[in-house]
XYZ file of C-alpha atoms in Angstrom:
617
model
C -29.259 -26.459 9.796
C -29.099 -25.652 13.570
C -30.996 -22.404 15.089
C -29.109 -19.960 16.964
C -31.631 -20.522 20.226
C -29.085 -24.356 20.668
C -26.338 -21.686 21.194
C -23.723 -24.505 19.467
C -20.412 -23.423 19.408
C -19.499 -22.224 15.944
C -16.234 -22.948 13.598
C -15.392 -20.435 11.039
C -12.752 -22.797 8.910
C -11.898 -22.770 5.290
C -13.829 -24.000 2.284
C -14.205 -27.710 2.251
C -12.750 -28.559 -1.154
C -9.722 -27.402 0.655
C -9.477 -29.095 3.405
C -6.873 -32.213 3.051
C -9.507 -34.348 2.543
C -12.739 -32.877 1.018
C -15.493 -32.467 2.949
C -14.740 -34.967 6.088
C -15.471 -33.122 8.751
C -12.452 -34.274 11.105
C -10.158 -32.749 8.370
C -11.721 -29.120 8.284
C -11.876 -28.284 11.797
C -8.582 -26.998 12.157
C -8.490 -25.625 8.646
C -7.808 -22.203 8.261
C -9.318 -19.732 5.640
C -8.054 -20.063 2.251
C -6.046 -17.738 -0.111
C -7.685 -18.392 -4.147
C -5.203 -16.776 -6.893
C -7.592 -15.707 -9.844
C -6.388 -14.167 -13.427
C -8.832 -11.483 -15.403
C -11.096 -8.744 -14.761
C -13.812 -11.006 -14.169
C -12.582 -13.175 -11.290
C -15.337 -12.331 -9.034
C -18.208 -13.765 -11.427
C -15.644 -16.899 -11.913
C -15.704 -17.564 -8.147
C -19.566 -17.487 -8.150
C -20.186 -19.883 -10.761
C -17.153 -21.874 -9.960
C -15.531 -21.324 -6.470
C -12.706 -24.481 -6.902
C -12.059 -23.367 -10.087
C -8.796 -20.759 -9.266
C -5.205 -20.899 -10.013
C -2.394 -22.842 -8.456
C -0.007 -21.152 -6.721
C 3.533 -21.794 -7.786
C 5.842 -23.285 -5.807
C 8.833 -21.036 -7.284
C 6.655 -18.079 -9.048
C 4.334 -17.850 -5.778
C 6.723 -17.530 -3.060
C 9.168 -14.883 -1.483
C 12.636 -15.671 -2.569
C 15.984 -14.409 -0.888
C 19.718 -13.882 -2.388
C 21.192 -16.873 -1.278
C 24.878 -16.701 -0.924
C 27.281 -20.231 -2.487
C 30.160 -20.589 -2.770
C 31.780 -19.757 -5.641
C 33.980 -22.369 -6.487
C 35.614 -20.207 -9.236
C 39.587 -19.863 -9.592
C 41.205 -16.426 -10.129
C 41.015 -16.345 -14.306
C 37.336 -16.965 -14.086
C 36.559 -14.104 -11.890
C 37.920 -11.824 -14.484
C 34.368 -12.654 -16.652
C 32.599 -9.305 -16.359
C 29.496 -10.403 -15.730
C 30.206 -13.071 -13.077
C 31.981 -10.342 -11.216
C 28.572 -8.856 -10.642
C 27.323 -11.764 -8.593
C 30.283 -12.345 -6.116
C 30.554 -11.525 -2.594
C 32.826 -11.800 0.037
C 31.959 -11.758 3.470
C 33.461 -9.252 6.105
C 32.844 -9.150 9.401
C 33.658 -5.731 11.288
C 32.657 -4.792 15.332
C 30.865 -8.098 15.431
C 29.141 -7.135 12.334
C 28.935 -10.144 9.015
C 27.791 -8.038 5.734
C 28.206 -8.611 1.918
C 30.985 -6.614 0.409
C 30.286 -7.252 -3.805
C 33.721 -7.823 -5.512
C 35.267 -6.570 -9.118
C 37.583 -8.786 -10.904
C 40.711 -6.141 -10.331
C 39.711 -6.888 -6.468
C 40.525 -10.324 -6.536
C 43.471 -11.869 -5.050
C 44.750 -15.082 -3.678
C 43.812 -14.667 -0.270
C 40.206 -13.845 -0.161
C 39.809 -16.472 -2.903
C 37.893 -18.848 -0.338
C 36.119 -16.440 0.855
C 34.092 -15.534 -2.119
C 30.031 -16.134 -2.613
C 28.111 -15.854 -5.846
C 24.478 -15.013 -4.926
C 21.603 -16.989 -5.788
C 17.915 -16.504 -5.910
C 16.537 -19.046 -3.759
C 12.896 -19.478 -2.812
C 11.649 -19.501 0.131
C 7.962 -21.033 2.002
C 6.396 -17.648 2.286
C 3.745 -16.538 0.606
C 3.977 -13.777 -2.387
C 1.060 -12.180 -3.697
C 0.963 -10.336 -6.040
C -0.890 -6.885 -7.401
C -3.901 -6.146 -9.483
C -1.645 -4.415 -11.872
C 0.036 -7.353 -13.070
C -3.306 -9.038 -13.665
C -3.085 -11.544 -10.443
C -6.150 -10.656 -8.055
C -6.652 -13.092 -4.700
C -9.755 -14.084 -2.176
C -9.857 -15.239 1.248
C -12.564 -17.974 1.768
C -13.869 -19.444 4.866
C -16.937 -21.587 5.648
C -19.161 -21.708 8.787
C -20.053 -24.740 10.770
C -21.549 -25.662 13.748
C -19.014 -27.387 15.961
C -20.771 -30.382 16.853
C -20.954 -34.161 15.650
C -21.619 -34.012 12.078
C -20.134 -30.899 11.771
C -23.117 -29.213 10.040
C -22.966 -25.596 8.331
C -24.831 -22.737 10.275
C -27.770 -21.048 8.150
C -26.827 -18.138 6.954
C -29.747 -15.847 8.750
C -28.527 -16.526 11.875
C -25.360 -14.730 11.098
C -25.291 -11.060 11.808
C -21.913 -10.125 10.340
C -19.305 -10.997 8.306
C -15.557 -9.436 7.608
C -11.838 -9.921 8.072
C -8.890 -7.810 9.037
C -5.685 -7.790 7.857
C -2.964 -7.767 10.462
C 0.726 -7.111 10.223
C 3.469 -10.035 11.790
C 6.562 -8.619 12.779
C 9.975 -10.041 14.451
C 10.925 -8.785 17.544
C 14.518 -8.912 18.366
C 16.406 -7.435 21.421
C 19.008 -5.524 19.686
C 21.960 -6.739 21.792
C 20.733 -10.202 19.925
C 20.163 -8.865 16.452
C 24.018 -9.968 15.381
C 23.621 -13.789 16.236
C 19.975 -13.856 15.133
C 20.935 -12.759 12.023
C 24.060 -15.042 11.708
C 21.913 -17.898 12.300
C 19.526 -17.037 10.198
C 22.265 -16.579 7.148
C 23.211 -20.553 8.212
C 19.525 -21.200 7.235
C 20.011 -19.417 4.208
C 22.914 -20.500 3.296
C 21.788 -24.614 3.225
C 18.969 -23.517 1.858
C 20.817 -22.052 -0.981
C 22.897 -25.018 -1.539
C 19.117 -27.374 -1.750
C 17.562 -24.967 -4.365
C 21.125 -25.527 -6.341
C 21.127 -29.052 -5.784
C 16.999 -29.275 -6.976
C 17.051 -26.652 -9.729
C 13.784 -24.724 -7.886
C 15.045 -21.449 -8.679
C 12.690 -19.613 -10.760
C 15.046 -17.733 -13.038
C 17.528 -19.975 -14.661
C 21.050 -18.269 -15.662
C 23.788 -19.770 -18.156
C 25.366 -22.597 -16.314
C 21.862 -24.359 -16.075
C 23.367 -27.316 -18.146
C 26.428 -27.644 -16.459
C 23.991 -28.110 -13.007
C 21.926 -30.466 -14.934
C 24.725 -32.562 -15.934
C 26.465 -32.689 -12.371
C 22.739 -33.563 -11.380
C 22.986 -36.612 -13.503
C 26.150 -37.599 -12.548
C 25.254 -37.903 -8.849
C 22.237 -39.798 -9.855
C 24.222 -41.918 -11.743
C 26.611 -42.785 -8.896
C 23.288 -43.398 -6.624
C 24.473 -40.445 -4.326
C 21.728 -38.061 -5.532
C 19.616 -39.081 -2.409
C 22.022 -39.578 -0.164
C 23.330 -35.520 -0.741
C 19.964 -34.607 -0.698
C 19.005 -35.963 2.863
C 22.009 -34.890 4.356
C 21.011 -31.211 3.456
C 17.628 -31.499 4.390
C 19.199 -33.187 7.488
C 21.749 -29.820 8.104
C 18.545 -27.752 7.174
C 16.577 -29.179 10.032
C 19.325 -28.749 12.313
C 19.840 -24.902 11.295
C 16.520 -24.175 12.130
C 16.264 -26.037 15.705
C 19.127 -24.423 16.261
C 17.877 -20.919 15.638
C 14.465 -21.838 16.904
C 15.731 -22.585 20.189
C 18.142 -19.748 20.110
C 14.917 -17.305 19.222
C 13.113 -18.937 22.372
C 15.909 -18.510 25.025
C 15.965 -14.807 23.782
C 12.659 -13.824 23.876
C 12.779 -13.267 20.222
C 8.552 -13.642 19.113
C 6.422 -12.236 16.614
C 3.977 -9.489 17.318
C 0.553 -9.283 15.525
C -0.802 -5.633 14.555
C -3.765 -4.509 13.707
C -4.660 -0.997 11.587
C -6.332 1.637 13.049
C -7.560 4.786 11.626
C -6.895 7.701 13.249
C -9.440 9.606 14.810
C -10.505 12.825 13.068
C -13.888 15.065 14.030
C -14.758 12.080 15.924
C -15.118 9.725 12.757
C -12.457 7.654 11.998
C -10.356 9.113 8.833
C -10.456 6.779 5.966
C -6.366 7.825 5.205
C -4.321 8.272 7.947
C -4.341 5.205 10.174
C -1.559 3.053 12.293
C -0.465 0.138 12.999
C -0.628 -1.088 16.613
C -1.138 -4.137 19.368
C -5.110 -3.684 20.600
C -3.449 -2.816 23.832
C -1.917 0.768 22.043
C -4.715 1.777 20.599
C -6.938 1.472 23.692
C -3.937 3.220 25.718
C -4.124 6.405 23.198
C -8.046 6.532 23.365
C -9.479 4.296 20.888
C -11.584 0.888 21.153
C -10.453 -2.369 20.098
C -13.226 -2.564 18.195
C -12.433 0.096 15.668
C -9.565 -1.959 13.814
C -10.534 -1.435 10.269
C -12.581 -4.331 8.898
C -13.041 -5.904 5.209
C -16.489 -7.272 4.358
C -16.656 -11.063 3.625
C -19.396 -11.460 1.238
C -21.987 -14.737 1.546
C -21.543 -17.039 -1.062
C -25.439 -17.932 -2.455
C -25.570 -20.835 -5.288
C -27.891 -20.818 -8.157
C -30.609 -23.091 -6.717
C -31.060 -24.389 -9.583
C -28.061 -26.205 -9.315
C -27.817 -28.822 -6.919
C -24.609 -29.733 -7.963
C -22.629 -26.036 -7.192
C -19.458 -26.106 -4.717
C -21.853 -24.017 -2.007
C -24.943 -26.212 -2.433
C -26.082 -26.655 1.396
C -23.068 -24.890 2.862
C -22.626 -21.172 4.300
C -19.265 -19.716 2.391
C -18.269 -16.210 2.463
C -15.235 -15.127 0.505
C -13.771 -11.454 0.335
C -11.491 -9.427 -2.070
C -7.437 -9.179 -0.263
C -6.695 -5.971 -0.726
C -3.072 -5.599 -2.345
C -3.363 -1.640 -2.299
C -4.984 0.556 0.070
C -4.728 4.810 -0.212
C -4.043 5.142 3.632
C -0.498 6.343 5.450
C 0.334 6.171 8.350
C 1.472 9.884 10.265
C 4.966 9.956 8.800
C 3.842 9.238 5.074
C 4.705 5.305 4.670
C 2.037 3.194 3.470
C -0.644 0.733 4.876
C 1.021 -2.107 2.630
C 4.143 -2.391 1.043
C 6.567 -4.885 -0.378
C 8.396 -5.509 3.125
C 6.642 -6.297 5.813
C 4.458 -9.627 6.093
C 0.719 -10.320 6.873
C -1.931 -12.406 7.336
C -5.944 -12.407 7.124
C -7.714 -13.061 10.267
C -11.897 -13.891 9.082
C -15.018 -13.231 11.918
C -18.499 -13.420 11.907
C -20.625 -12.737 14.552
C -23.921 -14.642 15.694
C -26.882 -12.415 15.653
C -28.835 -12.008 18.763
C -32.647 -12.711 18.269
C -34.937 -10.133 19.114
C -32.038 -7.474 17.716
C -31.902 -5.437 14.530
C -29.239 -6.919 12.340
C -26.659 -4.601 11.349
C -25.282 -3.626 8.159
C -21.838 -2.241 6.716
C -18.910 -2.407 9.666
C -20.958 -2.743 12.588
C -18.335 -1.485 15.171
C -20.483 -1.083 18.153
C -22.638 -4.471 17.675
C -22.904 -6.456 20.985
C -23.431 -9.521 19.077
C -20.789 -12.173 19.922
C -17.631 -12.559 17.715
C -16.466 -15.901 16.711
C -12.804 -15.667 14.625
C -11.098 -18.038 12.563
C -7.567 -18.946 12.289
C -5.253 -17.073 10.628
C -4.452 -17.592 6.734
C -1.131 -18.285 5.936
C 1.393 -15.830 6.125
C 2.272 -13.536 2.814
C 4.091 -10.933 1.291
C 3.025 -8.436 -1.142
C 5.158 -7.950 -4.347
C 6.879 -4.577 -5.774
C 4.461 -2.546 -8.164
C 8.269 -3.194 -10.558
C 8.217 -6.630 -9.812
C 9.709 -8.544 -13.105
C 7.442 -12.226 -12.440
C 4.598 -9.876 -11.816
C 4.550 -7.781 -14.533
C 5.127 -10.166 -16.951
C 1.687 -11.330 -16.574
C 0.204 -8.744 -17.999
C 1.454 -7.682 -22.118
C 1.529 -3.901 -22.876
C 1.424 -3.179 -26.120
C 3.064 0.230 -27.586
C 3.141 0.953 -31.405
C 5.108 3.650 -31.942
C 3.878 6.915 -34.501
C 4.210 5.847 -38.089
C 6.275 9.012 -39.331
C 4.791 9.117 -42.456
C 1.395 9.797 -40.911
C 2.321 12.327 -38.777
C 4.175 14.209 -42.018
C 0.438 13.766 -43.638
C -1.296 14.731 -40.329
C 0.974 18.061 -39.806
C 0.707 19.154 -43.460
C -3.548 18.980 -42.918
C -3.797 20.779 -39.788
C -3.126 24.414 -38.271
C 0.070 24.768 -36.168
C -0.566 23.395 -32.505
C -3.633 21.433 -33.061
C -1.341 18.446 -32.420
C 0.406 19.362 -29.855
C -2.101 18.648 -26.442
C 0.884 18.681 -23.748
C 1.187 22.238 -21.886
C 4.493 22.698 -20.487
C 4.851 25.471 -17.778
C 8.558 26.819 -17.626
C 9.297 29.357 -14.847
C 12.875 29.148 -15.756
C 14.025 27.310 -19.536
C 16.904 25.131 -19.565
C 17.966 25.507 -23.255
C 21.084 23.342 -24.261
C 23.568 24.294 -27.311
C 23.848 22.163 -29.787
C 26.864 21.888 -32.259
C 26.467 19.409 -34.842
C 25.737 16.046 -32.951
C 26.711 17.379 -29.607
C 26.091 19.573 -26.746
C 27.999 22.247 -26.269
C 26.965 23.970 -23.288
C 23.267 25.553 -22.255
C 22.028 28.552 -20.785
C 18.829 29.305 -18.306
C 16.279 31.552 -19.602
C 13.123 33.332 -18.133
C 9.738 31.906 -18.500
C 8.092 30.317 -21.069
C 4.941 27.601 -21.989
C 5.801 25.047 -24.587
C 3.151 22.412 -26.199
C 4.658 19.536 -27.537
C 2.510 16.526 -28.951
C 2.700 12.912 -27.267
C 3.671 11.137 -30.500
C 6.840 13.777 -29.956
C 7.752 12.769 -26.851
C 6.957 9.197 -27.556
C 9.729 9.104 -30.372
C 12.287 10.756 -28.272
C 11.961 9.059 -25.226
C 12.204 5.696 -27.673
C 15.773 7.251 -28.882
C 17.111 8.037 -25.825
C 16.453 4.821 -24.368
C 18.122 3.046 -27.358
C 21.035 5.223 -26.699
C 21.493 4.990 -22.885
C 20.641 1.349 -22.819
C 24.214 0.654 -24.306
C 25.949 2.835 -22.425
C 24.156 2.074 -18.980
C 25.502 -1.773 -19.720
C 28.778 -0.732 -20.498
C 30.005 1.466 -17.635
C 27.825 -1.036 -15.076
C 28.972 -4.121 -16.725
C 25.110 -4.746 -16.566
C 25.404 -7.172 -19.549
C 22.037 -9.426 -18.325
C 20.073 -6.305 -18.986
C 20.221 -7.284 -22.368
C 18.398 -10.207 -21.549
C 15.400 -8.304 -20.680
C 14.737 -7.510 -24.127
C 13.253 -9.642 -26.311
C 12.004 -9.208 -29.754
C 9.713 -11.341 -31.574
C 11.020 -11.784 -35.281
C 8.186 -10.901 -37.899
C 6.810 -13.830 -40.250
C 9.175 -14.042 -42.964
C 7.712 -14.984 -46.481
C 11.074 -14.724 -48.916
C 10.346 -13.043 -52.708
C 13.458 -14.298 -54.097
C 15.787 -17.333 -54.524
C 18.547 -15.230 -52.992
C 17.225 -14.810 -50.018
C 15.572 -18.184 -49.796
C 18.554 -19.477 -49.629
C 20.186 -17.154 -47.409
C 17.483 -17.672 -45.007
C 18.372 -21.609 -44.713
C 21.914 -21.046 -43.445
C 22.473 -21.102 -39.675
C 22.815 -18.174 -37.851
C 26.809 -18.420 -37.435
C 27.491 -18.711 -40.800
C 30.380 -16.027 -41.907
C 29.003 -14.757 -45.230
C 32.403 -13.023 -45.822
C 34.408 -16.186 -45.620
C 32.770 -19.597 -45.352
C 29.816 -18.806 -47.811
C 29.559 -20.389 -51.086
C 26.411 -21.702 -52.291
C 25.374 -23.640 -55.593
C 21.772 -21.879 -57.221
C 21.828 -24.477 -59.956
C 18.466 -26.025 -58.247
C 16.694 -22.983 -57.388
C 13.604 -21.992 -60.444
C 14.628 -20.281 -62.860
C 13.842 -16.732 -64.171
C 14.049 -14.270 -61.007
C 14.063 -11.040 -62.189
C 17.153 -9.898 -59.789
C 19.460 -12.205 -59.897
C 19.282 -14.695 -62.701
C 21.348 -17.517 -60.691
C 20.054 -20.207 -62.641
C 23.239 -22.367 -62.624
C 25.434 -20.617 -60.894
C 27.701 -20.934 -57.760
C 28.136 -17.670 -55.616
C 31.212 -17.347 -53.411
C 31.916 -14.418 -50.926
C 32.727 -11.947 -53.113
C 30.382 -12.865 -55.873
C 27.346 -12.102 -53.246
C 28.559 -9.507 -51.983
C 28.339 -7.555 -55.806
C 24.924 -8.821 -55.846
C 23.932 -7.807 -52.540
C 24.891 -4.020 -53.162
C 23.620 -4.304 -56.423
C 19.894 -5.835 -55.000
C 19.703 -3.281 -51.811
C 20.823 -0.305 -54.068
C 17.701 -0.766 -55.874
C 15.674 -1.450 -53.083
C 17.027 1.805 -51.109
C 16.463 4.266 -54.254
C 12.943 3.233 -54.628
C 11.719 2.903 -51.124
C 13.459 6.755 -49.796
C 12.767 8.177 -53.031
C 16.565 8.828 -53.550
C 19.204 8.513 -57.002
C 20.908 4.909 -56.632
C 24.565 7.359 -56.968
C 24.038 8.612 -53.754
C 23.791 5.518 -51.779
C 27.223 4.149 -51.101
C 27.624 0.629 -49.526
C 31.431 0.063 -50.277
C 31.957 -0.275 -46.836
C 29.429 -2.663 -46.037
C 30.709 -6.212 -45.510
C 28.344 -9.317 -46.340
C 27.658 -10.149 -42.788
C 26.157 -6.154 -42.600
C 24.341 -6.412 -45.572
C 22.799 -10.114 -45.432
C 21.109 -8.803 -42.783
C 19.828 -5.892 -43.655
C 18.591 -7.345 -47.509
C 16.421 -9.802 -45.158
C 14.959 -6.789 -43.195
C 13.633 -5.248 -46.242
C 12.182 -8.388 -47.698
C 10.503 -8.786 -44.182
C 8.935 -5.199 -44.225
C 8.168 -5.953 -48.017
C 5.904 -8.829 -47.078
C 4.762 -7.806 -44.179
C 0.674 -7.735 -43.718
C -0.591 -4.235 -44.002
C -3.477 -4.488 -41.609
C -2.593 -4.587 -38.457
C -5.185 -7.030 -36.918
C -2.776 -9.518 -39.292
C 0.556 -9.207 -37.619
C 2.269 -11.824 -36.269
C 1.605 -12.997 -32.762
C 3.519 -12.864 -29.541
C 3.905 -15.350 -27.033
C 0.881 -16.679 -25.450
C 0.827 -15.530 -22.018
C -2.132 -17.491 -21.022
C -0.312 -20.596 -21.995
C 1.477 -21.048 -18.270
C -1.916 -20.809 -16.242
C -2.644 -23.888 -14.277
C -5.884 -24.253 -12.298
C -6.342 -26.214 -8.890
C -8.016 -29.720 -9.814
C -11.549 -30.189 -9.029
C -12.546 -32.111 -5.913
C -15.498 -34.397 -5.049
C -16.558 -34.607 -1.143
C -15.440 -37.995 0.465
C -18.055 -37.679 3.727
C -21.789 -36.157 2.628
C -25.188 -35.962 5.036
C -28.500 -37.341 4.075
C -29.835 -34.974 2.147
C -27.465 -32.360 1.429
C -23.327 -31.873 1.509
C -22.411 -31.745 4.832
């Protein structure tokens, strides 16, 4: 360790098992603070006991991705698919103006045929973190050093304090130059498009993932795979000099924002803040040392273990905040799913002979020695669908049974928790099925019970969800629900056997199938020997579910009429009652879902390469 009264220059870098090469000293000086992606509620006490132990980040999951626009490469009959017709552009250009203009099928005509894009999610190098809600929770890390030979840590008690800010990057373009920069930019995109097609790195895949695969081969095969490839990383390189250059002759830069509260009753308010260059907020009256600060936390091993990632080093790490309950004047918030940022960790080095102080420290003299900035990122939408999926919700809907039993045992209203406060009531009319009008009446408080609204709000969804994908043409929504079929144990030699046929299989005209080895004596069917065709199981199917439907609704078999129903209808449905039939009556036994634990991946574990006598560096 090296006392502050040497006055050696100090490095505030990242954490040495991620530096390019652990530990060496050479490597880490110019290493910036990390970014650690954790999973649970207990990441923090992870980090202590383990601090390499976090999870990768993704190179397709982890990362902002754009709509890249290809071209389509379709001919006119194929552009009458419905749901293709939802991902094609063209490109017009109007007053010097290129946008996207999206294209229906009836749109379509000879002439614009080369001028039509289908859009493509393509991933970019940028950073995407994402929020506490969908169970993904981040921490900046740096590491203090003294910069001399050796490159030995600092001791911790020399350090008066530690924090980060988090600043805001923005572009800056003249706005006589925003056309070109933007058409350049689309060039960029545009290769870069055609590389993510060519390598398969988008994260969502989409039907003609096959057909990519096999073309894929095919290059391979012909030994052009590389050759393609370099070429576009070649035009990629090129794009971007280009537009590099082109930002530099225009002026076009980045500018780096702080936050700073505004100042109410002479304190600074902890929700109304702005962002602005240190220059602004001196100009309008406040210090540049009132940016609001994070507090980096120090890092202290279990002595006991010689052998922890912090042994003999001075680490602080901090929590990134995702969300923060401050606006600026005109309402929008601190952070939000457009703009970028980046973490920017200090310390400062305590003055001997001075009180150390504690929390911000805004007005401390000490001096202020800042690392380099993290790596740029983006924060994801609160909707986002890769972020959300990380973390299952489970809703069981009322059993309707129960809440018969429950009604029937309590007074009117006991169930029914949710005030509603009408100044005016919106009643609808309803005839029959439909509505036939409504009318607005004067005040009135309704209680309604959440299993109620539950159920209803399950209906209408059911219904809309059709009709939303029909008049849209939204047909991938469908995609977006999946259902996780129940463990099937079959009762009968029936449905054993219409369990093994494939999924295709056209029970009304294809099916015939021979019983004569199934066991004898089930108490439906009898089939011992025999050889059902399509209309043979289709008597036996009404007969079987007529049964099954008069006992389980409590209704006379007359009244249930399934003349209608063909056998691809009721095959179906005779499975869906055996699967209810044999399904486990405690809950804690249903079948499980997909493990969503199953993707995680954790960053290897690294040994130093370069350790002092004595300790770790």
């Amino acid at each position: 360790m090296v006392s502050a009264a040497q006055a050696h220059p100090w490095k505030l870098v990242g954490p040495w098992y991620r530096w390019e090469r652990a530990a060496l000293p050479s490597s880490g000086r110019q290493s910036a603070p990390a970014l650690q992606k954790f999973a649970g509620g207990e990441f923090i006490a992870d980090f202590l006991a383990q601090p390499q132990r976090s999870l990768k980040f993704d190179p397709q999951v982890d990362v902002v991705s754009h709509i890249g626009l290809l071209p389509a490469g379709v001919g006119a009959g194929q552009l009458k698919d419905k749901l293709s017709a939802l991902f094609l552009s063209q490109l017009k250009t109007e007053n010097g103006k290129t946008r996207e203009v999206p294209i229906k099928p009836t749109d379509v005509t000879a002439a614009i045929l080369k001028n039509i894009y289908r859009s493509r999610l393509v991933p970019s190098t940028l950073r995407k973190l994402y929020l506490p809600l969908h169970d993904r929770h981040y921490l900046v890390v740096c590491e203090l050093h003294c910069d001399v030979p050796g490159f030995p840590s600092v001791a911790r008690n020399e350090v008066c304090q530690a924090g980060f800010v988090v600043r805001r990057r923005q572009r800056v373009v003249p706005a006589h130059k925003a056309n070109q920069a933007a058409a350049l930019a689309q060039a960029v995109r545009v290769i870069e498009a055609e590389l993510a097609e060519l390598q398969e790195l988008a994260p969502l895949r989409d039907d003609l993932a096959m057909k990519r695969k096999a073309a894929i081969a095919a290059l391979k095969q012909l030994g052009q795979f590389e050759a393609v490839l370099a070429k576009l990383e070649q035009q990629r390189a090129e794009a971007e000099a280009t537009m590099q250059a082109f930002f530099q002759q225009a002026g076009i830069g980045v500018r780096i924002e702080g936050w700073y509260p505004r100042c109410q009753d002479g304190k600074p308010s902890k929700t109304l803040g702005r962002w602005q260059l240190a220059e602004e907020a001196a100009a309008e009256g406040a210090l540049a040392g009132d940016e609001h600060v994070f507090p980096l936390f120090p890092l202290v091993p279990d002595p006991r273990e010689a052998g922890h990632d912090a042994a003999g080093r001075t680490i602080y790490y901090g929590v990134v905040p995702a969300d923060a309950l401050q606006y600026e004047p005109d309402g929008r918030k601190r952070f939000d799913d457009v703009a970028t940022y980046q973490i920017q960790c200090f310390v400062r080095r305590h003055k001997p002979g001075l009180a150390k102080h504690v929390g911000e420290a805004k007005y401390c003299c000490c001096e202020r020695v800042w690392s380099a900035p993290t790596e740029p990122y983006r924060l994801a939408a609160s909707f986002d669908s890769l972020g959300c999926a990380n973390r299952p919700i489970t809703i069981k809907m009322p059993d309707l049974r129960e809440l018969a039993a429950q009604v029937a045992a309590r007074p009117r209203g006991k169930l029914s928790p949710v005030r509603i406060i009408q100044p005016q009531q919106l009643k609808p009319k309803v005839s029959d099925t439909s509505v036939s009008g409504g009318s607005l009446e004067g005040a009135a408080i309704c209680f309604f019970s959440i299993p109620l609204i539950t159920i209803v709000a399950l209906f209408v969804l059911h219904i809309f969800l059709p009709i939303v994908v029909l008049i849209f043409q939204l047909w991938f929504l469908l995609l977006l629900r999946f259902c996780i079929p129940p463990r099937i144990q079959f009762g009968g030699a029936l449905d054993a056997k219409l369990a093994a046929q494939p999924p295709s299989m056209d029970f009304d005209a294809d099916f015939s199938v021979a019983m004569s080895n199934l066991p004898a004596g089930d108490v439906d069917f009898d089939l011992n020997g025999q050889v059902l065709d399509a209309a043979a199981l289709n008597a036996r199917l009404k007969t079987h579910l007529i049964k099954r439907m008069a006992e389980d609704g409590q209704l006379p078999e007359a009244k249930i009429a399934l003349d209608a129903f063909s056998n691809n209808a009721l095959v179906p449905l005779n499975q869906s009652y055996e699967d209810a039939k044999n399904q486990p009556q405690d809950p804690e036994q249903a079948p499980a879902g997909s493990d969503f634990a199953a993707g995680l991946e954790y960053e290897p574990r690294r040994e130093p390469e370069w350790v002092l006598q004595g300790g770790r560096g």
